[in-house]
XYZ file of C-alpha atoms in Angstrom:
649
model
C -18.996 -16.002 65.617
C -19.676 -16.588 61.916
C -20.426 -13.883 59.384
C -23.946 -15.252 58.991
C -24.785 -14.959 62.683
C -24.307 -11.199 63.031
C -25.607 -10.127 59.620
C -29.089 -8.610 59.643
C -30.555 -10.691 56.800
C -34.065 -9.322 57.356
C -33.188 -5.993 55.756
C -32.651 -7.774 52.405
C -36.251 -7.797 51.169
C -36.833 -10.988 49.248
C -39.384 -9.553 46.818
C -37.154 -6.575 45.914
C -34.200 -8.893 45.246
C -36.052 -11.609 43.310
C -37.810 -9.132 41.014
C -34.367 -8.400 39.543
C -34.259 -12.012 38.315
C -37.842 -13.114 37.723
C -41.113 -11.691 36.445
C -43.465 -11.603 39.452
C -47.266 -11.715 39.360
C -49.365 -10.653 42.376
C -51.986 -13.248 43.367
C -53.630 -12.795 46.726
C -51.167 -11.883 49.469
C -48.105 -13.287 47.660
C -46.218 -12.913 44.392
C -45.694 -15.848 42.017
C -43.097 -16.691 39.356
C -41.761 -19.514 37.201
C -39.272 -21.376 39.395
C -35.715 -21.179 37.973
C -34.527 -24.221 39.942
C -36.435 -26.915 38.076
C -38.200 -27.368 34.730
C -41.238 -25.362 35.764
C -44.166 -24.986 33.370
C -46.411 -22.900 35.628
C -45.696 -20.335 38.303
C -44.835 -22.562 41.286
C -42.517 -20.184 43.149
C -44.231 -18.109 45.851
C -42.688 -14.916 47.284
C -44.061 -13.674 50.605
C -43.359 -10.054 51.539
C -44.912 -10.641 54.951
C -42.609 -13.556 55.865
C -39.711 -12.283 53.709
C -39.165 -15.734 52.175
C -39.649 -17.580 48.894
C -40.817 -21.149 48.412
C -41.399 -23.381 45.389
C -44.432 -25.607 45.896
C -43.212 -27.971 43.189
C -39.515 -28.690 43.893
C -39.562 -27.585 47.551
C -36.679 -25.086 47.480
C -37.117 -22.305 50.037
C -35.159 -19.489 51.690
C -34.624 -15.762 52.004
C -33.133 -13.163 49.641
C -29.507 -14.162 50.335
C -30.113 -17.885 49.821
C -31.985 -17.152 46.571
C -28.989 -15.240 45.173
C -26.593 -17.977 46.356
C -28.571 -20.681 44.582
C -29.454 -18.678 41.459
C -25.903 -17.486 40.759
C -24.080 -20.439 42.355
C -21.924 -18.160 44.499
C -20.822 -18.311 48.166
C -22.565 -16.536 51.022
C -20.385 -13.402 51.193
C -20.652 -12.765 47.453
C -24.420 -13.270 47.580
C -24.644 -10.705 50.392
C -22.671 -8.235 48.305
C -24.869 -8.872 45.256
C -28.108 -8.390 47.217
C -26.593 -5.318 48.872
C -25.856 -3.672 45.523
C -29.212 -4.691 44.025
C -30.943 -2.861 46.862
C -28.542 0.099 46.514
C -27.294 -0.067 50.091
C -23.971 1.719 50.806
C -21.006 -0.624 50.289
C -19.381 0.758 53.461
C -22.023 -1.103 55.527
C -20.335 -4.379 54.561
C -17.139 -3.740 56.540
C -17.931 -6.762 58.736
C -18.069 -9.129 55.751
C -14.802 -10.782 54.756
C -14.226 -11.134 51.027
C -11.800 -13.500 49.378
C -9.776 -10.718 47.774
C -9.601 -7.019 47.049
C -10.333 -7.903 43.429
C -13.820 -9.086 44.320
C -14.575 -5.848 46.157
C -13.275 -3.813 43.210
C -15.415 -5.782 40.748
C -18.551 -5.018 42.717
C -17.627 -1.353 42.993
C -16.973 -1.266 39.242
C -20.403 -2.751 38.480
C -22.010 -0.116 40.695
C -19.986 2.615 38.985
C -20.838 1.294 35.504
C -24.540 1.446 36.343
C -24.176 5.093 37.311
C -22.208 5.933 34.146
C -24.749 4.075 32.000
C -27.570 6.168 33.479
C -25.552 9.293 32.681
C -25.166 8.163 29.051
C -28.900 7.401 28.757
C -29.863 10.791 30.180
C -27.385 12.478 27.833
C -28.932 10.732 24.821
C -32.349 12.080 25.787
C -31.064 15.593 26.430
C -30.788 18.447 23.949
C -27.082 17.688 23.565
C -27.871 14.116 22.536
C -30.414 15.149 19.898
C -28.157 14.435 16.936
C -27.227 11.010 18.317
C -30.859 10.096 18.997
C -31.835 11.259 15.519
C -29.064 9.106 14.039
C -30.278 6.033 15.925
C -33.956 6.515 15.071
C -33.861 7.984 11.562
C -30.672 6.634 9.984
C -30.500 3.313 11.852
C -34.303 2.937 12.155
C -34.136 1.749 15.768
C -37.300 1.833 17.857
C -37.623 3.576 21.221
C -38.241 0.168 22.786
C -34.980 -1.261 21.430
C -32.940 1.799 22.445
C -34.316 1.488 25.971
C -33.966 -2.301 26.128
C -30.262 -2.212 25.275
C -29.696 0.966 27.327
C -28.024 2.747 24.421
C -26.660 6.136 25.435
C -24.557 9.076 24.358
C -21.284 10.365 25.782
C -20.989 14.117 25.241
C -17.678 15.839 24.685
C -16.135 17.868 27.461
C -16.325 17.768 31.261
C -19.958 16.800 31.875
C -19.296 13.182 32.867
C -16.441 14.173 35.172
C -18.636 16.845 36.763
C -21.429 14.314 37.379
C -18.977 11.876 38.965
C -17.586 14.576 41.234
C -21.094 15.565 42.277
C -22.273 12.024 43.082
C -19.067 11.366 45.000
C -19.760 14.379 47.237
C -23.447 13.842 47.943
C -23.806 10.031 48.079
C -22.310 7.628 50.607
C -22.706 4.866 48.009
C -20.002 6.360 45.777
C -17.387 7.494 48.291
C -15.086 4.759 46.943
C -14.523 6.662 43.664
C -11.001 8.069 43.411
C -8.710 9.107 40.573
C -6.946 5.763 40.898
C -10.290 3.963 40.682
C -11.333 5.909 37.560
C -8.165 4.874 35.733
C -9.000 1.223 36.459
C -12.528 1.421 35.028
C -11.365 1.110 31.405
C -13.176 4.243 30.214
C -10.880 6.985 31.516
C -7.383 8.059 30.622
C -4.829 10.577 31.882
C -3.513 13.374 29.715
C 0.215 13.725 29.182
C 2.113 16.784 30.283
C 2.185 18.672 33.543
C -1.582 18.747 34.161
C -2.099 14.941 34.044
C -5.818 15.541 33.756
C -8.195 12.558 33.860
C -10.740 12.473 31.044
C -13.313 10.022 29.546
C -12.125 8.142 26.440
C -15.627 8.348 24.918
C -16.170 11.850 23.536
C -19.213 12.697 21.392
C -19.958 9.014 20.806
C -22.933 6.652 20.904
C -22.374 4.209 23.766
C -23.536 0.602 24.188
C -23.187 -1.052 27.604
C -21.807 -4.596 27.608
C -23.728 -6.906 29.930
C -22.623 -10.084 31.655
C -24.761 -13.196 31.580
C -26.282 -11.974 34.860
C -27.226 -8.613 33.310
C -24.463 -6.688 35.058
C -22.823 -3.868 33.088
C -19.174 -4.915 32.851
C -17.930 -2.550 30.152
C -18.855 -0.375 27.194
C -18.330 -0.078 23.486
C -18.885 3.098 21.504
C -19.339 4.288 17.936
C -18.456 7.668 16.533
C -21.516 9.732 15.718
C -22.539 9.083 12.103
C -19.735 9.859 9.673
C -18.396 12.826 11.627
C -14.769 12.884 12.747
C -13.654 10.290 10.201
C -10.114 10.554 11.547
C -11.327 8.870 14.755
C -11.742 5.129 15.111
C -15.268 4.031 14.234
C -15.518 1.834 17.336
C -13.755 2.278 20.675
C -14.186 -0.291 23.450
C -13.516 -0.115 27.156
C -9.950 -1.005 27.947
C -9.548 -4.377 29.634
C -10.418 -4.521 33.324
C -10.959 -7.274 35.877
C -14.486 -7.564 34.450
C -14.068 -6.706 30.772
C -12.017 -9.014 28.527
C -13.244 -8.111 25.048
C -12.137 -11.259 23.224
C -13.827 -13.462 25.854
C -17.195 -11.741 25.578
C -20.155 -11.341 23.269
C -22.644 -8.522 22.977
C -26.087 -9.397 24.421
C -24.858 -12.133 26.788
C -28.034 -12.134 28.953
C -29.720 -13.955 26.037
C -27.740 -17.052 27.050
C -30.426 -17.713 29.649
C -33.013 -18.211 26.851
C -31.076 -20.856 24.912
C -32.758 -24.256 24.725
C -31.626 -27.485 23.105
C -33.487 -26.707 19.859
C -32.486 -23.042 19.579
C -30.663 -21.539 16.642
C -28.081 -19.087 17.998
C -27.392 -16.157 15.650
C -23.905 -14.638 15.681
C -23.345 -11.212 14.090
C -20.274 -9.278 13.050
C -21.610 -5.940 14.294
C -23.922 -4.557 16.968
C -26.150 -2.632 14.547
C -26.688 -5.820 12.509
C -27.880 -7.537 15.684
C -30.206 -4.649 16.546
C -31.702 -4.650 13.043
C -32.239 -8.413 13.265
C -34.029 -7.953 16.592
C -36.489 -5.670 14.803
C -36.991 -8.245 12.032
C -37.101 -11.321 14.275
C -37.660 -10.249 17.912
C -37.770 -13.773 19.352
C -34.437 -14.890 17.882
C -31.461 -15.409 20.193
C -28.676 -13.119 18.990
C -25.096 -12.320 19.935
C -22.518 -10.054 18.290
C -18.738 -10.142 18.224
C -16.893 -7.333 19.987
C -14.270 -6.806 17.332
C -12.905 -9.023 14.598
C -12.091 -12.091 16.650
C -13.179 -14.190 19.594
C -10.836 -15.990 21.980
C -10.858 -19.647 22.956
C -12.632 -18.652 26.178
C -15.368 -17.047 24.096
C -15.890 -20.269 22.150
C -15.846 -22.318 25.350
C -18.688 -20.123 26.552
C -20.717 -21.211 23.509
C -19.925 -24.899 24.070
C -21.650 -24.777 27.464
C -24.990 -23.833 25.916
C -27.770 -26.432 25.510
C -27.780 -25.852 21.730
C -24.744 -26.260 19.473
C -26.460 -24.778 16.386
C -24.640 -21.545 15.526
C -25.845 -19.356 12.637
C -23.346 -16.809 11.310
C -24.392 -13.509 9.711
C -21.377 -11.641 8.345
C -20.970 -8.571 6.128
C -21.759 -8.830 2.417
C -18.179 -8.506 1.188
C -15.044 -10.552 0.758
C -13.848 -9.790 4.270
C -17.194 -10.899 5.705
C -17.172 -14.178 3.793
C -13.616 -14.913 4.906
C -14.573 -14.041 8.487
C -17.348 -16.637 8.221
C -14.857 -19.271 7.052
C -12.550 -18.482 9.960
C -15.444 -18.874 12.389
C -16.381 -22.197 10.750
C -12.831 -23.404 11.356
C -12.802 -22.401 15.022
C -16.245 -23.851 15.640
C -15.026 -27.229 14.409
C -12.436 -27.303 17.182
C -15.214 -26.831 19.730
C -17.653 -29.264 18.082
C -20.195 -26.570 17.275
C -22.568 -27.061 14.344
C -22.042 -24.151 11.965
C -24.706 -22.633 9.739
C -25.036 -19.430 7.789
C -28.044 -17.270 6.973
C -27.993 -16.798 3.163
C -29.586 -13.349 3.054
C -29.985 -11.628 -0.313
C -28.257 -8.332 0.478
C -28.484 -6.876 -3.011
C -26.028 -3.973 -3.116
C -26.130 -3.440 0.655
C -22.963 -4.131 2.613
C -24.593 -5.651 5.702
C -27.901 -6.516 7.336
C -28.269 -3.141 9.038
C -27.873 -1.281 5.746
C -30.358 -3.648 4.097
C -32.900 -3.034 6.866
C -32.411 0.744 6.740
C -32.899 0.745 2.956
C -36.566 -0.079 3.507
C -36.367 -3.285 1.477
C -38.811 -6.062 2.267
C -36.754 -8.685 4.097
C -37.804 -12.310 4.102
C -35.444 -14.292 6.274
C -34.345 -17.599 4.730
C -33.762 -20.727 6.760
C -30.237 -21.292 8.107
C -28.041 -23.336 5.758
C -25.395 -25.840 6.867
C -21.884 -24.456 6.402
C -20.728 -27.178 3.986
C -23.801 -26.692 1.818
C -23.171 -22.929 1.779
C -19.512 -23.337 0.785
C -20.471 -25.738 -2.009
C -22.686 -23.059 -3.505
C -20.435 -20.046 -2.891
C -16.783 -21.113 -2.966
C -16.125 -19.309 -6.268
C -17.083 -15.964 -4.688
C -14.914 -16.208 -1.590
C -12.014 -14.269 -3.116
C -10.770 -12.765 -6.340
C -8.538 -14.900 -8.504
C -5.609 -12.765 -9.536
C -3.205 -15.538 -10.499
C -3.468 -17.964 -13.379
C -2.497 -20.949 -11.221
C -5.420 -20.417 -8.809
C -7.528 -23.072 -10.516
C -10.788 -24.525 -9.215
C -9.049 -27.419 -7.507
C -6.515 -25.112 -5.858
C -9.325 -22.828 -4.650
C -11.284 -25.694 -3.088
C -8.063 -27.201 -1.774
C -7.375 -23.994 0.170
C -10.777 -24.150 1.836
C -10.549 -27.861 2.637
C -7.184 -27.634 4.349
C -8.093 -24.428 6.114
C -11.162 -26.116 7.648
C -9.177 -29.243 8.526
C -6.925 -27.067 10.675
C -9.922 -26.731 12.978
C -9.809 -30.478 13.659
C -6.166 -31.413 13.232
C -2.728 -30.062 14.002
C 0.524 -30.770 12.221
C 3.796 -31.406 14.023
C 6.133 -29.009 12.217
C 9.170 -31.194 12.907
C 7.834 -34.555 11.712
C 4.953 -33.283 9.507
C 2.681 -35.863 11.143
C -1.012 -35.035 11.569
C -2.811 -35.341 14.916
C -6.422 -34.870 15.947
C -6.899 -32.195 18.622
C -7.127 -33.910 22.004
C -10.584 -32.584 22.965
C -12.364 -33.589 19.741
C -14.464 -36.751 19.816
C -13.859 -39.448 17.202
C -17.400 -39.596 15.825
C -17.516 -35.819 15.346
C -14.092 -35.879 13.665
C -15.047 -38.693 11.250
C -18.317 -36.987 10.316
C -16.757 -33.579 9.698
C -13.772 -35.043 7.832
C -16.111 -36.776 5.399
C -18.199 -33.643 4.936
C -15.193 -31.368 4.406
C -13.688 -33.673 1.777
C -17.086 -33.719 0.030
C -16.279 -30.143 -1.053
C -14.067 -31.646 -3.755
C -17.281 -33.027 -5.289
C -18.146 -29.432 -6.261
C -15.538 -29.459 -9.046
C -14.425 -31.619 -11.933
C -11.288 -33.674 -11.263
C -9.008 -35.925 -13.207
C -8.458 -39.501 -12.068
C -4.972 -38.504 -10.909
C -6.336 -35.630 -8.814
C -9.001 -37.885 -7.279
C -6.301 -40.348 -6.221
C -4.269 -37.548 -4.615
C -7.327 -36.374 -2.682
C -8.128 -39.888 -1.477
C -4.551 -40.418 -0.250
C -4.730 -37.128 1.656
C -8.034 -38.158 3.223
C -6.551 -41.456 4.387
C -3.811 -39.570 6.264
C -6.464 -37.779 8.293
C -8.403 -40.997 8.900
C -5.195 -42.563 10.206
C -4.722 -39.573 12.518
C -8.192 -40.152 13.991
C -7.494 -43.860 14.450
C -4.131 -43.139 16.081
C -5.890 -40.850 18.556
C -7.901 -43.859 19.731
C -4.766 -45.699 20.867
C -2.437 -42.775 21.671
C -2.232 -42.019 25.401
C -3.938 -38.755 26.327
C -0.745 -37.284 27.775
C 1.153 -37.885 24.496
C -1.514 -36.025 22.537
C -1.448 -33.128 24.981
C 2.354 -32.984 24.824
C 2.166 -32.688 21.037
C -0.247 -29.753 21.388
C 2.027 -28.068 23.948
C 5.064 -28.452 21.674
C 3.065 -27.091 18.751
C 1.927 -24.135 20.872
C 5.508 -23.349 21.884
C 6.548 -23.202 18.237
C 3.521 -21.037 17.466
C 4.395 -18.613 20.272
C 7.981 -18.335 19.050
C 6.758 -17.248 15.612
C 5.304 -13.753 15.028
C 1.533 -14.173 14.830
C 0.906 -11.380 12.382
C 2.465 -8.581 10.361
C 0.516 -5.720 11.893
C 2.940 -4.924 14.706
C 6.006 -4.701 12.502
C 4.303 -2.651 9.780
C 1.741 -0.608 11.718
C 3.610 2.644 10.955
C 3.194 2.371 7.191
C -0.271 3.987 7.236
C 1.041 6.910 9.280
C 3.963 7.398 6.871
C 1.649 7.376 3.842
C -0.585 9.980 5.475
C 2.492 12.139 6.074
C 3.477 11.845 2.401
C -0.061 12.790 1.358
C 0.259 16.046 3.289
C 3.286 17.097 1.205
C 2.491 18.178 -2.366
C 6.207 18.239 -3.061
C 6.669 14.579 -2.080
C 3.611 13.652 -4.139
C 4.982 15.504 -7.166
C 8.390 13.839 -6.843
C 6.915 10.342 -6.563
C 4.316 10.800 -9.319
C 6.712 12.461 -11.776
C 10.062 10.837 -10.988
C 9.198 7.504 -9.327
C 5.919 6.664 -11.037
C 6.740 2.955 -11.269
C 7.056 2.548 -7.483
C 4.182 0.105 -6.961
C 4.169 -3.700 -7.186
C 1.008 -5.748 -7.789
C 2.178 -8.562 -5.520
C 1.281 -7.109 -2.102
C -2.487 -7.226 -2.424
C -2.480 -9.991 -5.025
C -1.022 -12.481 -2.546
C -3.212 -11.218 0.256
C -6.343 -11.571 -1.909
C -5.440 -15.017 -3.231
C -4.414 -16.545 0.120
C -6.490 -14.593 2.627
C -7.225 -17.726 4.628
C -3.565 -17.845 5.614
C -3.744 -14.485 7.367
C -4.877 -13.782 10.926
C -7.939 -11.885 12.129
C -5.723 -8.917 12.982
C -3.983 -8.897 9.614
C -7.118 -8.870 7.463
C -8.482 -5.486 8.649
C -4.923 -4.128 8.517
C -4.556 -5.107 4.848
C -8.028 -3.833 3.980
C -7.297 -0.473 5.599
C -3.894 -0.299 3.900
C -5.472 -1.072 0.538
C -7.878 1.843 0.962
C -5.096 4.165 2.149
C -2.891 3.290 -0.827
C -5.839 3.785 -3.200
C -6.261 7.318 -1.813
C -2.507 7.837 -2.034
C -2.597 6.741 -5.672
C -5.393 9.245 -6.388
C -3.327 12.043 -4.842
C -0.383 11.078 -7.030
C -2.535 11.303 -10.165
C -3.609 14.834 -9.201
C -0.014 15.954 -8.638
C 1.397 14.243 -11.721
C 0.612 17.224 -13.987
C 1.551 19.929 -11.464
C 4.698 21.991 -11.991
C 7.638 20.683 -9.957
C 9.801 23.565 -8.793
C 13.438 22.705 -8.016
C 16.262 25.075 -7.109
C 19.674 24.628 -8.718
C 22.015 22.732 -6.416
C 19.172 21.825 -4.052
C 19.495 18.518 -2.194
C 16.079 16.899 -2.020
C 14.892 15.423 1.282
C 13.867 11.808 0.612
C 13.851 10.268 4.108
C 10.038 9.933 4.330
C 9.871 8.387 0.862
C 12.685 6.005 1.745
C 10.925 4.957 4.966
C 7.743 4.246 3.014
C 9.392 2.248 0.219
C 11.423 0.195 2.695
C 8.304 -0.730 4.664
C 6.206 -1.259 1.547
C 8.624 -3.678 -0.106
C 9.503 -5.450 3.126
C 5.784 -5.968 3.784
C 5.316 -7.234 0.226
C 8.095 -9.790 0.647
C 6.790 -11.033 4.000
C 3.244 -11.209 2.653
C 4.426 -13.440 -0.188
C 6.403 -15.612 2.227
C 3.398 -15.928 4.517
C 1.294 -17.086 1.563
C 4.032 -19.592 0.693
C 4.062 -20.965 4.247
C 0.276 -21.374 4.082
C 0.481 -23.245 0.761
C 3.116 -25.615 2.128
C 0.749 -26.731 4.906
C -1.586 -28.337 2.371
C -1.353 -32.136 2.479
C -1.739 -32.483 -1.310
C 1.794 -31.767 -2.575
C 1.327 -33.783 -5.757
C -1.011 -31.284 -7.422
C 0.874 -29.935 -10.473
C -0.727 -26.524 -9.924
C 0.737 -26.364 -6.413
C 4.240 -26.922 -7.731
C 3.675 -24.256 -10.377
C 2.456 -21.810 -7.717
C 5.571 -22.372 -5.601
C 7.809 -21.871 -8.625
C 5.946 -18.660 -9.471
C 6.326 -17.438 -5.890
C 10.092 -17.935 -6.053
C 10.190 -15.831 -9.216
C 7.935 -13.152 -7.713
C 10.200 -12.877 -4.671
C 13.191 -12.328 -6.945
C 11.285 -9.648 -8.864
C 10.340 -7.851 -5.639
C 13.933 -7.819 -4.414
C 15.196 -6.595 -7.774
C 12.634 -3.795 -7.992
C 13.285 -2.728 -4.405
C 17.028 -2.567 -5.010
C 16.485 -0.519 -8.156
C 14.081 1.891 -6.462
C 15.970 2.409 -3.205
C 19.591 2.033 -4.266
C 19.451 3.760 -7.630
C 16.353 5.851 -8.385
C 15.904 7.320 -4.909
C 19.601 8.172 -4.584
C 19.558 9.820 -8.009
C 16.484 11.803 -6.969
C 18.391 13.386 -4.062
C 20.667 15.179 -6.540
C 18.155 15.642 -9.340
C 19.006 19.306 -9.935
């Protein structure tokens, strides 16, 4: 006997299920809706409560609640039963007779049900007395409307045991939630276990504003949270759910249900932050908006965008150097997936992002989206600070050109040959190659420089032509070999040097260490660390950029502390041996990071296919000298000055 034959399908009320997907209008004895199964322009889909069926009088599709879910979500029978079951809030235990493909599927459905419960708890907490400060922050500081707060189901997670108490209560009184266990909670991505003998389970969101993350089908699959205002600055500003079977942060976007509204002519707006998206929704409610969940998006995230009817992506990043560089990095990745990049050239004034601009009360007139090449032509001088005399106009534009070309082409590190990525079509590659090289038209060039640029362009044209005759498997093998080399090389510097911030904070807590450094080792700093990062930011990964920006701020605060302690009296006892281990750890990491930052910039420069530029040769020569200076200063500081400091008295 099949699963379908002994399942009571009549209990799944078709109207109650379909109203979760479509807007229904009562006319006569039936309900009517726009049919989702064909290009319907008027409400052709009829839903009969009496017969418990639906039927489209235009395309002819008909069935019950289960068949509607199967067709709408393109899922098999057993999964459709589970989905209808959870939509109608029936106990999961009633489905013991249904066979599922794996335990993972059952867990995913339980997790969605659990997330809905937790989301309701967060919403209720926001509207309680305890959530008053959070609600005030959202409405008065962020200027969000009640409608928007409710639409996006924004909530508040209070500190303490309240969420755990609510979970324990619902587990006791409701058959629907009997599946919740301590093991289950630790797999939800929003709970952790304390260390020590108690091993107590607790929510990772404490006193935070919480945003549910929805799937394309409007299921809550995870959460992200922001600390409340500027309180608890020692805490991370944003904390996301840990990864689960449902929640893979880099593969997702905020506001995914909007995918269902995308048409062939739509502009799709992509934001760096959730509050920017929410502010834009208040300014332009009909626009289709998504936001990144973090600083980067994976290949799977971009593949999601390629499946949309429209390929017109509009980027809105923060109004600072990091935001502009983030836009460039997105332009590069979008080239690989044949997406048409634009940017919204908003006049931010002195505001750092769109949300701050909106909250300032300024009158905002949204400009039309601008093509990415046109935007770069008008803004390339402002993309980063020039802190080196050899960073001329042609070198600046050259950086951008070759950075963008890496979105279309790959270089075999062994032979230095250039190849077009296997999935990119020839016509798209030719068009974008021509447009990218047109960036050189933004600057004055000598005849010699123009000839160099033309020769470089011809190499890329040859690579496109070779792709036309190169067997597909050869091209794929080149990409696999390139990927293997990439995986064998450390992707970023953050892992190796993540402790440097912690060590600096430890030094800042010791007035004695600050006095010793400011008075006896005042020449400890080198300009090269942030100079090379600033000048060659395009050569650094999405993880490295926020790391360097945070480190720059931390060192600026450290420098301020040193200035304060420079005039303080340094008390030393005769014969005292000074403890310098923390200082030594810091200087070793600081100078090692400086050297590797310079070398990473050098590696980036060497990827440019314009080696004949005189400025490029001068830059490489200068880098060699800077590396020698760094090594010499490090040796002097660590091997001589720091050792002398130990026996200063």
